[in-house]
Short mmCIF file of C-alpha atoms in Angstrom, two decimals:
data_model
loop_
_atom_site.label_atom_id
_atom_site.label_comp_id
_atom_site.label_asym_id
_atom_site.label_seq_id
_atom_site.Cartn_x
_atom_site.Cartn_y
_atom_site.Cartn_z
CA MET A 274 0.29 -0.09 0.12
CA SER A 275 1.69 3.19 -1.10
CA VAL A 276 -1.40 5.77 -0.75
CA SER A 277 -1.06 8.17 2.32
CA VAL A 278 -4.15 9.85 3.94
CA THR A 279 -2.82 13.25 2.88
CA SER A 280 -3.38 12.36 -0.91
CA PHE A 281 -7.28 12.00 -0.53
CA ILE A 282 -8.43 13.40 2.97
CA PRO A 283 -7.93 17.04 2.07
CA ALA A 284 -9.72 16.78 -1.00
CA TYR A 285 -12.86 14.74 0.45
CA LYS A 286 -12.99 17.25 3.20
CA SER A 287 -13.03 20.04 1.03
CA ARG A 288 -15.90 18.34 -0.97
CA ILE A 289 -18.01 17.49 2.08
CA ASP A 290 -17.57 20.85 3.61
CA SER A 291 -18.62 22.62 0.44
CA HIS A 292 -21.56 20.33 0.29
CA LEU A 293 -22.69 21.00 4.10
CA GLU A 294 -22.14 24.87 3.19
CA THR A 295 -25.02 24.35 0.75
CA VAL A 296 -26.95 22.17 2.79
CA LEU A 297 -26.85 24.44 5.70
CA THR A 298 -27.66 27.69 3.84
CA PHE A 299 -30.93 29.07 5.55
CA PRO A 300 -33.19 31.89 4.48
CA ASP A 301 -32.83 34.99 6.48
CA SER A 302 -36.33 34.93 7.81
CA HIS A 303 -35.55 32.08 9.82
CA SER A 304 -34.28 32.29 13.69
CA SER A 305 -30.98 33.52 13.52
CA SER A 306 -29.77 32.09 16.83
CA LEU A 307 -30.98 28.40 16.03
CA PHE A 308 -29.36 28.57 12.54
CA ASP A 309 -26.19 30.21 13.68
CA ALA A 310 -25.81 27.38 16.44
CA ILE A 311 -26.50 24.84 13.72
CA ARG A 312 -23.65 26.55 11.45
CA TYR A 313 -21.34 26.74 14.25
CA SER A 314 -21.68 23.33 15.47
CA VAL A 315 -21.13 21.63 11.87
CA LEU A 316 -18.93 24.14 10.13
CA ASN A 317 -16.19 25.11 12.59
CA GLY A 318 -13.67 22.40 11.92
CA GLY A 319 -13.49 18.65 12.74
CA LYS A 320 -11.82 15.69 11.11
CA ARG A 321 -14.55 14.71 9.12
CA ILE A 322 -13.74 10.99 9.47
CA ARG A 323 -17.27 9.70 8.82
CA PRO A 324 -17.85 11.47 5.41
CA VAL A 325 -14.15 10.61 4.32
CA LEU A 326 -14.85 6.71 4.94
CA THR A 327 -18.19 7.35 3.09
CA TYR A 328 -16.04 8.38 0.35
CA ALA A 329 -13.45 5.94 0.56
CA ALA A 330 -15.77 2.79 0.56
CA ALA A 331 -17.61 4.03 -2.31
CA THR A 332 -14.19 4.31 -4.32
CA ALA A 333 -13.29 0.99 -3.13
CA VAL A 334 -16.32 -0.56 -4.94
CA GLY A 335 -16.94 1.87 -7.68
CA GLU A 336 -17.44 5.79 -8.36
CA ILE A 337 -18.44 8.46 -5.97
CA ASN A 338 -21.84 9.89 -7.29
CA SER A 339 -24.45 12.47 -5.88
CA ALA A 340 -25.99 9.70 -3.48
CA THR A 341 -22.48 9.50 -1.86
CA ASP A 342 -22.36 13.12 -1.45
CA ALA A 343 -25.94 12.73 0.14
CA SER A 344 -24.82 10.05 2.36
CA ALA A 345 -21.55 11.87 3.47
CA ALA A 346 -23.57 15.00 4.69
CA ALA A 347 -26.07 12.89 6.29
CA VAL A 348 -23.31 11.12 8.61
CA GLU A 349 -21.82 14.27 9.40
CA LEU A 350 -25.10 16.01 10.33
CA ILE A 351 -25.86 12.99 12.56
CA HIS A 352 -22.35 13.11 14.06
CA ALA A 353 -22.62 17.08 14.70
CA TYR A 354 -26.19 16.38 16.42
CA SER A 355 -24.65 13.84 18.62
CA LEU A 356 -21.77 15.75 19.63
CA ILE A 357 -23.99 18.95 20.49
CA HIS A 358 -26.11 16.51 22.71
CA ASP A 359 -23.34 14.56 24.37
CA ASP A 360 -21.80 17.80 25.67
CA LEU A 361 -24.77 19.19 27.51
CA PRO A 362 -24.53 19.33 31.15
CA ALA A 363 -26.84 16.29 31.56
CA MET A 364 -24.66 13.95 29.63
CA ASP A 365 -21.06 14.57 29.64
CA ASP A 366 -20.83 18.39 30.62
CA ASP A 367 -18.29 19.38 28.18
CA ASP A 368 -17.49 22.97 27.50
CA LEU A 369 -14.72 22.56 24.86
CA ARG A 370 -15.20 21.02 21.42
CA ARG A 371 -12.75 21.26 18.51
CA GLY A 372 -10.87 23.97 20.47
CA MET A 373 -13.87 25.93 20.89
CA PRO A 374 -16.55 26.56 23.52
CA THR A 375 -19.08 23.84 23.00
CA CYS A 376 -22.75 24.71 21.46
CA HIS A 377 -24.41 25.05 24.90
CA ILE A 378 -21.79 27.61 26.14
CA ALA A 379 -21.53 29.43 22.90
CA PHE A 380 -25.31 29.75 22.78
CA ASP A 381 -27.45 28.40 25.50
CA GLU A 382 -28.84 25.11 26.41
CA ALA A 383 -32.25 25.29 24.80
CA THR A 384 -30.77 26.51 21.56
CA ALA A 385 -28.04 23.47 21.73
CA ILE A 386 -30.75 20.89 21.60
CA LEU A 387 -32.78 22.24 19.10
CA ALA A 388 -29.99 22.42 17.21
CA GLY A 389 -29.09 19.14 17.63
CA ASP A 390 -32.74 18.05 16.86
CA ALA A 391 -32.63 20.06 13.69
CA LEU A 392 -29.47 18.33 12.38
CA GLN A 393 -30.75 14.97 13.15
CA THR A 394 -33.88 15.78 10.58
CA LEU A 395 -31.51 17.72 8.42
CA ALA A 396 -29.73 14.40 7.86
CA PHE A 397 -32.88 12.20 6.71
CA GLU A 398 -33.90 15.49 4.85
CA GLU A 399 -30.71 15.22 2.75
CA LEU A 400 -30.81 11.53 2.16
CA LEU A 401 -34.33 11.79 0.58
CA THR A 402 -32.89 13.81 -2.33
CA VAL A 403 -31.70 10.46 -3.27
CA ALA A 404 -35.54 9.13 -4.03
CA ALA A 405 -35.36 11.62 -7.09
CA HIS A 406 -33.32 8.95 -9.06
CA SER A 407 -33.36 5.81 -7.04
CA PRO A 408 -36.24 5.36 -4.37
CA GLN A 409 -34.95 1.88 -3.64
CA LEU A 410 -31.52 3.07 -2.89
CA CYS A 411 -32.96 5.90 -0.69
CA VAL A 412 -34.73 3.40 1.46
CA GLN A 413 -31.41 1.24 1.58
CA LEU A 414 -29.66 4.24 2.66
CA LEU A 415 -32.22 5.53 5.30
CA SER A 416 -32.46 1.94 6.78
CA LEU A 417 -28.56 2.01 7.24
CA LEU A 418 -28.58 5.44 8.62
CA CYS A 419 -31.55 4.63 11.13
CA ARG A 420 -29.81 1.27 12.49
CA GLY A 421 -26.51 3.20 12.69
CA ALA A 422 -27.61 6.24 14.44
CA GLY A 423 -30.97 5.08 16.39
CA ALA A 424 -31.95 2.74 19.31
CA SER A 425 -30.11 -0.10 17.82
CA GLY A 426 -27.06 1.76 17.46
CA MET A 427 -25.50 5.26 18.90
CA VAL A 428 -28.35 6.36 20.84
CA VAL A 429 -28.21 3.04 22.85
CA GLY A 430 -24.30 3.12 23.01
CA GLN A 431 -24.53 6.61 24.76
CA ALA A 432 -27.14 5.24 27.04
CA LEU A 433 -25.18 2.44 28.29
CA ASP A 434 -22.04 4.70 28.61
CA ILE A 435 -23.96 7.20 31.06
CA ALA A 436 -25.03 3.75 32.73
CA ALA A 437 -21.65 2.84 33.23
CA VAL A 438 -20.39 5.70 35.03
CA ASN A 439 -18.62 4.93 38.69
CA LEU A 440 -19.08 1.15 37.43
CA SER A 441 -16.24 -1.62 36.75
CA PRO A 442 -17.49 -3.06 33.07
CA ASP A 443 -15.64 -5.99 31.88
CA LEU A 444 -14.09 -5.87 28.53
CA GLN A 445 -17.14 -7.54 26.69
CA GLN A 446 -19.27 -4.80 28.40
CA LEU A 447 -17.04 -1.82 27.36
CA GLU A 448 -17.13 -2.94 23.64
CA GLN A 449 -20.54 -3.48 23.88
CA ILE A 450 -20.82 0.23 24.84
CA HIS A 451 -18.45 1.40 22.21
CA CYS A 452 -19.43 -0.92 19.35
CA ASN A 453 -22.94 1.06 19.54
CA LYS A 454 -21.85 4.42 20.73
CA THR A 455 -18.95 4.99 18.27
CA GLY A 456 -18.75 1.94 16.06
CA ALA A 457 -22.44 1.65 14.93
CA MET A 458 -22.12 5.16 13.07
CA ILE A 459 -18.65 4.82 11.78
CA ASN A 460 -19.90 1.21 10.09
CA ALA A 461 -22.79 3.09 8.81
CA SER A 462 -20.57 5.83 7.27
CA ILE A 463 -18.82 2.98 5.61
CA LEU A 464 -21.93 0.62 4.31
CA MET A 465 -23.78 3.93 3.16
CA GLY A 466 -20.60 4.71 0.84
CA ALA A 467 -20.56 1.50 -0.54
CA VAL A 468 -24.20 0.98 -1.21
CA SER A 469 -24.22 4.35 -2.82
CA ALA A 470 -21.64 3.10 -5.48
CA GLY A 471 -23.26 -0.20 -5.91
CA ALA A 472 -21.52 -2.92 -3.51
CA ASP A 473 -22.84 -6.25 -3.66
CA ASN A 474 -23.58 -8.35 -0.69
CA GLN A 475 -20.15 -9.92 -0.16
CA GLN A 476 -18.50 -6.43 -0.43
CA GLN A 477 -21.02 -5.14 1.96
CA ALA A 478 -20.26 -8.04 4.59
CA ALA A 479 -16.34 -7.62 4.17
CA LEU A 480 -16.80 -3.81 4.93
CA SER A 481 -18.87 -4.32 7.72
CA GLU A 482 -16.21 -6.20 9.40
CA TYR A 483 -13.54 -3.53 8.53
CA GLY A 484 -15.92 -0.96 10.10
CA ASP A 485 -16.46 -3.04 13.12
CA ALA A 486 -12.57 -3.20 13.59
CA ILE A 487 -11.94 0.56 13.35
CA GLY A 488 -15.01 1.86 14.80
CA LEU A 489 -13.66 0.22 18.09
CA ALA A 490 -10.01 1.17 17.03
CA PHE A 491 -11.17 4.68 16.92
CA GLN A 492 -12.46 4.58 20.67
CA VAL A 493 -9.61 3.07 21.84
CA GLN A 494 -7.05 5.41 20.41
CA ASP A 495 -9.70 8.16 21.84
CA ASP A 496 -9.29 6.62 25.18
CA ILE A 497 -5.38 6.74 24.64
CA LEU A 498 -5.66 10.22 23.76
CA ASP A 499 -7.67 11.15 26.80
CA VAL A 500 -4.52 10.25 29.02
CA THR A 501 -1.77 11.13 26.49
CA GLY A 502 -2.72 14.07 24.74
CA THR A 503 -3.03 17.83 25.55
CA THR A 504 -5.87 19.87 25.35
CA GLU A 505 -4.82 22.19 22.55
CA VAL A 506 -3.96 19.24 20.24
CA ILE A 507 -7.25 17.16 20.96
CA GLY A 508 -9.38 19.99 21.15
CA LYS A 509 -11.16 18.93 24.11
CA ARG A 510 -10.25 18.77 27.88
CA GLN A 511 -7.67 16.16 28.63
CA GLY A 512 -8.52 13.75 31.00
CA ALA A 513 -12.47 14.48 30.77
CA ASP A 514 -13.18 10.57 30.93
CA GLU A 515 -11.18 10.15 33.90
CA ALA A 516 -12.72 13.25 35.76
CA LEU A 517 -15.91 11.77 35.09
CA ASN A 518 -15.12 8.28 36.42
CA LYS A 519 -15.89 6.77 32.81
CA PRO A 520 -14.55 3.31 32.37
CA THR A 521 -12.38 3.35 29.22
CA TYR A 522 -9.69 0.97 27.81
CA VAL A 523 -6.94 2.48 29.38
CA THR A 524 -8.40 2.25 32.69
CA LEU A 525 -9.29 -1.43 31.99
CA LEU A 526 -6.18 -2.84 30.20
CA GLY A 527 -3.66 -0.14 31.10
CA LEU A 528 -2.17 2.38 28.58
CA GLY A 529 0.21 -0.52 26.99
CA GLY A 530 -2.78 -2.79 26.93
CA ALA A 531 -5.00 -0.06 25.01
CA ARG A 532 -2.24 0.07 22.63
CA GLU A 533 -1.86 -3.47 21.73
CA LYS A 534 -5.77 -3.44 21.47
CA ALA A 535 -5.50 -0.83 18.92
CA ALA A 536 -2.80 -2.60 16.84
CA ASP A 537 -4.77 -6.01 17.05
CA LEU A 538 -8.06 -3.94 15.70
CA HIS A 539 -5.92 -2.26 13.23
CA GLN A 540 -4.73 -5.74 11.85
CA LYS A 541 -8.36 -7.10 11.87
CA ALA A 542 -9.49 -4.09 9.76
CA LEU A 543 -6.68 -4.69 7.03
CA ALA A 544 -7.48 -8.70 6.90
CA ALA A 545 -11.15 -7.63 6.28
CA LEU A 546 -9.98 -5.63 3.14
CA ARG A 547 -7.91 -8.77 1.90
CA THR A 548 -10.13 -9.23 -0.93
CA PHE A 549 -10.31 -5.97 -2.39
CA ASP A 550 -7.77 -4.36 -4.76
CA SER A 551 -5.56 -1.29 -4.58
CA ARG A 552 -9.01 0.87 -4.89
CA ALA A 553 -9.63 -0.03 -1.28
CA ASP A 554 -6.17 1.33 -0.25
CA GLN A 555 -7.75 4.58 0.85
CA LEU A 556 -9.50 2.47 3.59
CA ARG A 557 -6.14 0.79 4.35
CA ALA A 558 -4.67 4.23 4.87
CA ILE A 559 -7.40 5.31 6.97
CA ALA A 560 -6.97 2.42 9.16
CA ASP A 561 -3.38 3.23 9.85
CA TYR A 562 -4.38 6.96 10.41
CA ILE A 563 -6.91 6.13 13.39
CA VAL A 564 -4.61 4.13 15.31
CA ASN A 565 -1.78 6.76 14.95
CA ARG A 566 -3.44 9.94 14.79
CA ASN A 567 -2.72 12.48 17.66
CA SER A 568 -6.04 14.35 17.93
#
């Protein structure tokens, strides 16, 4: 594999940022504070790893198209809504996100809740644009997003995460939390990109296996950075999980054990792509990036 993330991530980020700018352009007659909060939460930076995965998965099986753009936007809108709500005082009570005040600090709690609500519905509205040329594809993409974001995915993961505060779950329980909270939407991002480009069932199964591995690897690396990173670099309060007494891979396995876990998941992700040719090299490079990133 000779592909570097620097050869494609900037282009994908530019593509999704341009698309999101269009999606998040609102009439002047609308509530300025609400829509300012929406744009603030989505357009002020971010790694865009989920839409990047959407584009890379489409590239691995076919070609990026308008349905891929809609999918990439939808997963980023869902991600932004989830961050707004996760940062609220009733949940993680964070005051810093991407190096800036969180939405409820920059605006207020009520506006933040409404901004998250609006972003969730905007994600589904964006996917509905696919129905104009393929109703069947639209339904497939909506189904994947619902499973990844809802009560069988991200939301139940957040509920399990909150319930685990001050407890000592074992490794299996911790993985159940993060397979849902983090992994479900990462998996959905990949599968939506693949399906938008015409992936067959065998390709979808392999990419789902890849997504499961890098979804967990992403969380393990986040837990490592919560201990080893700095607030300035990671863009959120260093040590926030420890301060909340939340279970993490580092508290359960130790720093060395967590690094070994990330490396093992990295290898599982690469193995899942063994039947793919060089068009999947972007996905391979992303797997490397996820376990080696510092923010």
